[in-house]
PDB file of C-alpha atoms in Angstrom:
ATOM      1  CA  MET A   1       0.151  -0.034  -0.033  1.00  0.00           C
ATOM      2  CA  ASP A   2       2.755   2.020   0.506  1.00  0.00           C
ATOM      3  CA  GLY A   3       4.440   1.437  -2.290  1.00  0.00           C
ATOM      4  CA  GLU A   4       0.975   2.713  -4.386  1.00  0.00           C
ATOM      5  CA  THR A   5       0.670   5.559  -2.467  1.00  0.00           C
ATOM      6  CA  PRO A   6       3.286   7.865  -4.232  1.00  0.00           C
ATOM      7  CA  ASN A   7       2.244   6.484  -7.744  1.00  0.00           C
ATOM      8  CA  VAL A   8      -1.355   8.713  -7.239  1.00  0.00           C
ATOM      9  CA  LYS A   9       0.360  12.111  -6.896  1.00  0.00           C
ATOM     10  CA  ARG A  10       1.820  11.454 -10.020  1.00  0.00           C
ATOM     11  CA  TRP A  11      -1.686  10.431 -12.048  1.00  0.00           C
ATOM     12  CA  VAL A  12      -3.157  12.727 -14.329  1.00  0.00           C
ATOM     13  CA  ILE A  13      -5.835  14.971 -12.887  1.00  0.00           C
ATOM     14  CA  ILE A  14      -9.288  15.453 -14.161  1.00  0.00           C
ATOM     15  CA  TYR A  15     -11.578  18.296 -13.170  1.00  0.00           C
ATOM     16  CA  PRO A  16     -15.551  17.951 -14.545  1.00  0.00           C
ATOM     17  CA  VAL A  17     -14.801  21.751 -15.552  1.00  0.00           C
ATOM     18  CA  TYR A  18     -12.524  20.711 -17.861  1.00  0.00           C
ATOM     19  CA  ILE A  19     -14.811  18.946 -19.661  1.00  0.00           C
ATOM     20  CA  ASN A  20     -17.934  21.289 -18.849  1.00  0.00           C
ATOM     21  CA  SER A  21     -19.883  22.544 -22.076  1.00  0.00           C
ATOM     22  CA  LYS A  22     -21.693  25.498 -20.131  1.00  0.00           C
ATOM     23  CA  LYS A  23     -17.812  27.074 -18.759  1.00  0.00           C
ATOM     24  CA  THR A  24     -15.869  29.222 -20.353  1.00  0.00           C
ATOM     25  CA  ILE A  25     -12.409  29.037 -21.461  1.00  0.00           C
ATOM     26  CA  ALA A  26     -11.950  31.809 -18.734  1.00  0.00           C
ATOM     27  CA  ASP A  27     -13.415  29.311 -16.303  1.00  0.00           C
ATOM     28  CA  GLY A  28     -11.312  26.500 -17.501  1.00  0.00           C
ATOM     29  CA  ARG A  29     -12.712  24.964 -19.448  1.00  0.00           C
ATOM     30  CA  ARG A  30      -9.800  23.243 -21.620  1.00  0.00           C
ATOM     31  CA  ILE A  31     -11.473  21.137 -24.858  1.00  0.00           C
ATOM     32  CA  SER A  32     -14.054  23.001 -27.468  1.00  0.00           C
ATOM     33  CA  ALA A  33     -17.368  23.609 -26.364  1.00  0.00           C
ATOM     34  CA  THR A  34     -18.954  21.365 -29.160  1.00  0.00           C
ATOM     35  CA  LYS A  35     -16.634  18.291 -28.138  1.00  0.00           C
ATOM     36  CA  ALA A  36     -17.509  19.220 -24.113  1.00  0.00           C
ATOM     37  CA  CYS A  37     -20.523  17.618 -22.408  1.00  0.00           C
ATOM     38  CA  GLU A  38     -23.192  19.381 -19.749  1.00  0.00           C
ATOM     39  CA  ASN A  39     -22.253  19.624 -16.165  1.00  0.00           C
ATOM     40  CA  PRO A  40     -20.132  16.393 -15.564  1.00  0.00           C
ATOM     41  CA  THR A  41     -19.737  15.164 -12.266  1.00  0.00           C
ATOM     42  CA  CYS A  42     -16.828  12.943 -10.997  1.00  0.00           C
ATOM     43  CA  VAL A  43     -18.255   9.346 -10.668  1.00  0.00           C
ATOM     44  CA  GLU A  44     -19.551   9.549 -14.122  1.00  0.00           C
ATOM     45  CA  ILE A  45     -15.662  10.729 -14.823  1.00  0.00           C
ATOM     46  CA  ALA A  46     -14.668   7.462 -13.304  1.00  0.00           C
ATOM     47  CA  ASP A  47     -17.331   5.192 -14.869  1.00  0.00           C
ATOM     48  CA  CYS A  48     -15.933   6.198 -18.303  1.00  0.00           C
ATOM     49  CA  CYS A  49     -12.158   5.744 -16.662  1.00  0.00           C
ATOM     50  CA  SER A  50     -12.929   2.402 -15.959  1.00  0.00           C
ATOM     51  CA  TYR A  51     -14.966   1.705 -19.278  1.00  0.00           C
ATOM     52  CA  LEU A  52     -11.499   2.449 -21.187  1.00  0.00           C
ATOM     53  CA  LYS A  53      -9.917   0.264 -18.735  1.00  0.00           C
ATOM     54  CA  LEU A  54      -7.613   3.362 -17.374  1.00  0.00           C
ATOM     55  CA  PRO A  55      -6.603   2.691 -13.494  1.00  0.00           C
ATOM     56  CA  PHE A  56      -8.450   6.225 -11.111  1.00  0.00           C
ATOM     57  CA  ALA A  57      -9.117   7.313  -8.584  1.00  0.00           C
ATOM     58  CA  ILE A  58     -11.506   9.679  -6.986  1.00  0.00           C
ATOM     59  CA  GLU A  59     -10.665  12.372  -4.777  1.00  0.00           C
ATOM     60  CA  ILE A  60     -14.374  13.660  -3.026  1.00  0.00           C
ATOM     61  CA  ASP A  61     -12.838  16.585  -1.253  1.00  0.00           C
ATOM     62  CA  LYS A  62     -10.875  18.303  -3.020  1.00  0.00           C
ATOM     63  CA  ALA A  63     -12.114  21.339  -5.739  1.00  0.00           C
ATOM     64  CA  TYR A  64     -11.043  22.963  -8.581  1.00  0.00           C
ATOM     65  CA  PRO A  65      -9.133  26.913  -7.661  1.00  0.00           C
ATOM     66  CA  ARG A  66     -11.335  28.422 -10.053  1.00  0.00           C
ATOM     67  CA  ASP A  67     -14.501  27.160  -9.099  1.00  0.00           C
ATOM     68  CA  PHE A  68     -13.844  26.265  -5.529  1.00  0.00           C
ATOM     69  CA  MET A  69     -18.299  25.418  -4.633  1.00  0.00           C
ATOM     70  CA  GLN A  70     -17.795  22.243  -7.371  1.00  0.00           C
ATOM     71  CA  ARG A  71     -16.549  19.486  -5.363  1.00  0.00           C
ATOM     72  CA  GLY A  72     -14.394  16.093  -6.517  1.00  0.00           C
ATOM     73  CA  ARG A  73     -11.475  15.370  -8.725  1.00  0.00           C
ATOM     74  CA  VAL A  74     -10.290  12.633 -10.873  1.00  0.00           C
ATOM     75  CA  ARG A  75      -6.585  11.415 -10.660  1.00  0.00           C
ATOM     76  CA  VAL A  76      -5.961   8.765 -14.018  1.00  0.00           C
ATOM     77  CA  LEU A  77      -2.900   6.798 -14.717  1.00  0.00           C
ATOM     78  CA  LEU A  78      -2.377   7.029 -18.317  1.00  0.00           C
ATOM     79  CA  LYS A  79       1.015   5.875 -18.425  1.00  0.00           C
ATOM     80  CA  LYS A  80       3.260   2.362 -16.275  1.00  0.00           C
ATOM     81  CA  GLU A  81       6.027   3.327 -14.386  1.00  0.00           C
ATOM     82  CA  ASP A  82       7.891   1.706 -17.054  1.00  0.00           C
ATOM     83  CA  GLY A  83       6.676   4.015 -19.806  1.00  0.00           C
ATOM     84  CA  THR A  84       3.797   2.213 -21.415  1.00  0.00           C
ATOM     85  CA  PHE A  85       0.556   3.604 -22.265  1.00  0.00           C
ATOM     86  CA  CYS A  86      -2.284   1.455 -19.749  1.00  0.00           C
ATOM     87  CA  ASN A  87      -4.053   2.116 -22.966  1.00  0.00           C
ATOM     88  CA  PRO A  88      -2.959   2.549 -26.468  1.00  0.00           C
ATOM     89  CA  ALA A  89      -5.645   5.158 -27.759  1.00  0.00           C
ATOM     90  CA  ILE A  90      -5.177   7.550 -25.366  1.00  0.00           C
ATOM     91  CA  PRO A  91      -1.776   8.772 -25.196  1.00  0.00           C
ATOM     92  CA  SER A  92      -2.427  12.584 -23.733  1.00  0.00           C
ATOM     93  CA  ARG A  93      -4.534  14.015 -21.245  1.00  0.00           C
ATOM     94  CA  LYS A  94      -6.174  16.250 -24.137  1.00  0.00           C
ATOM     95  CA  GLU A  95      -6.972  12.673 -25.465  1.00  0.00           C
ATOM     96  CA  LEU A  96      -8.671  11.615 -22.029  1.00  0.00           C
ATOM     97  CA  MET A  97     -10.880  14.558 -22.147  1.00  0.00           C
ATOM     98  CA  LEU A  98     -11.892  13.794 -25.567  1.00  0.00           C
ATOM     99  CA  HIS A  99     -12.794  10.512 -24.740  1.00  0.00           C
ATOM    100  CA  VAL A 100     -14.092  11.166 -21.122  1.00  0.00           C
ATOM    101  CA  ALA A 101     -15.975  14.012 -22.729  1.00  0.00           C
ATOM    102  CA  GLU A 102     -17.263  11.559 -25.454  1.00  0.00           C
ATOM    103  CA  LEU A 103     -18.413   9.028 -23.316  1.00  0.00           C
ATOM    104  CA  VAL A 104     -20.233  11.068 -19.885  1.00  0.00           C
ATOM    105  CA  PRO A 105     -23.476  11.720 -22.633  1.00  0.00           C
ATOM    106  CA  ARG A 106     -24.301   7.919 -22.755  1.00  0.00           C
ATOM    107  CA  HIS A 107     -23.797   7.532 -18.994  1.00  0.00           C
ATOM    108  CA  PRO A 108     -26.018   5.055 -17.833  1.00  0.00           C
ATOM    109  CA  GLY A 109     -27.142   7.261 -14.805  1.00  0.00           C
ATOM    110  CA  ARG A 110     -27.481  10.482 -17.188  1.00  0.00           C
ATOM    111  CA  THR A 111     -30.191   8.615 -19.877  1.00  0.00           C
ATOM    112  CA  LYS A 112     -32.609   7.981 -17.275  1.00  0.00           C
ATOM    113  CA  LYS A 113     -32.055  11.731 -15.726  1.00  0.00           C
ATOM    114  CA  GLN A 114     -32.820  13.549 -19.518  1.00  0.00           C
ATOM    115  CA  GLU A 115     -35.960  11.772 -20.250  1.00  0.00           C
ATOM    116  CA  PRO A 116     -38.002  13.695 -17.239  1.00  0.00           C
ATOM    117  CA  ALA A 117     -36.038  16.705 -18.009  1.00  0.00           C
ATOM    118  CA  SER A 118     -37.519  16.864 -21.862  1.00  0.00           C
ATOM    119  CA  THR A 119     -40.952  16.544 -20.890  1.00  0.00           C
ATOM    120  CA  SER A 120     -40.567  19.273 -18.282  1.00  0.00           C
ATOM    121  CA  ASN A 121     -39.345  21.844 -20.462  1.00  0.00           C
ATOM    122  CA  ALA A 122     -42.085  21.869 -22.771  1.00  0.00           C
ATOM    123  CA  ALA A 123     -44.684  22.800 -19.943  1.00  0.00           C
ATOM    124  CA  PRO A 124     -43.498  26.664 -20.308  1.00  0.00           C
ATOM    125  CA  SER A 125     -43.107  27.203 -23.270  1.00  0.00           C
ATOM    126  CA  SER A 126     -46.970  27.527 -23.936  1.00  0.00           C
ATOM    127  CA  LYS A 127     -45.893  31.116 -21.870  1.00  0.00           C
ATOM    128  CA  SER A 128     -43.969  32.374 -24.023  1.00  0.00           C
ATOM    129  CA  GLY A 129     -46.040  34.606 -26.226  1.00  0.00           C
ATOM    130  CA  LYS A 130     -46.559  36.905 -23.275  1.00  0.00           C
ATOM    131  CA  GLY A 131     -45.149  40.595 -21.172  1.00  0.00           C
ATOM    132  CA  GLY A 132     -43.392  42.734 -24.002  1.00  0.00           C
ATOM    133  CA  LYS A 133     -42.333  45.781 -23.762  1.00  0.00           C
ATOM    134  CA  LYS A 134     -44.978  48.302 -22.659  1.00  0.00           C
ATOM    135  CA  LYS A 135     -45.495  51.967 -24.423  1.00  0.00           C
ATOM    136  CA  ARG A 136     -46.164  54.749 -22.442  1.00  0.00           C
TER     137      ARG A 136
END
């Protein structure tokens, strides 16, 4: 166990902000908004890493410095100690972020959440004709 602890500190860190399409580059997004996903969570990112066969560790108590209200980050091992890649299809941080952002929308927990949300959006649209600027 002591031999593994120093290694985790050298793993790549992925904050959910990095792949959040709702954030700007100034807020911390690191990939293009078209390829990013909407409001990812640490658990979804971790599940995507396990799907990609990459070792990972979730750190719930950590926060992104620019947005400290959103808690959690994921550490991922890209290279083994001998220098070989854990998954040859993912050689860099950027590729990892792109793959994870592609997988998060298809996450099983996310697909169940999206169905009720789309039906509730239809009700407020009937009120959209009201209002406007009043003339004096």
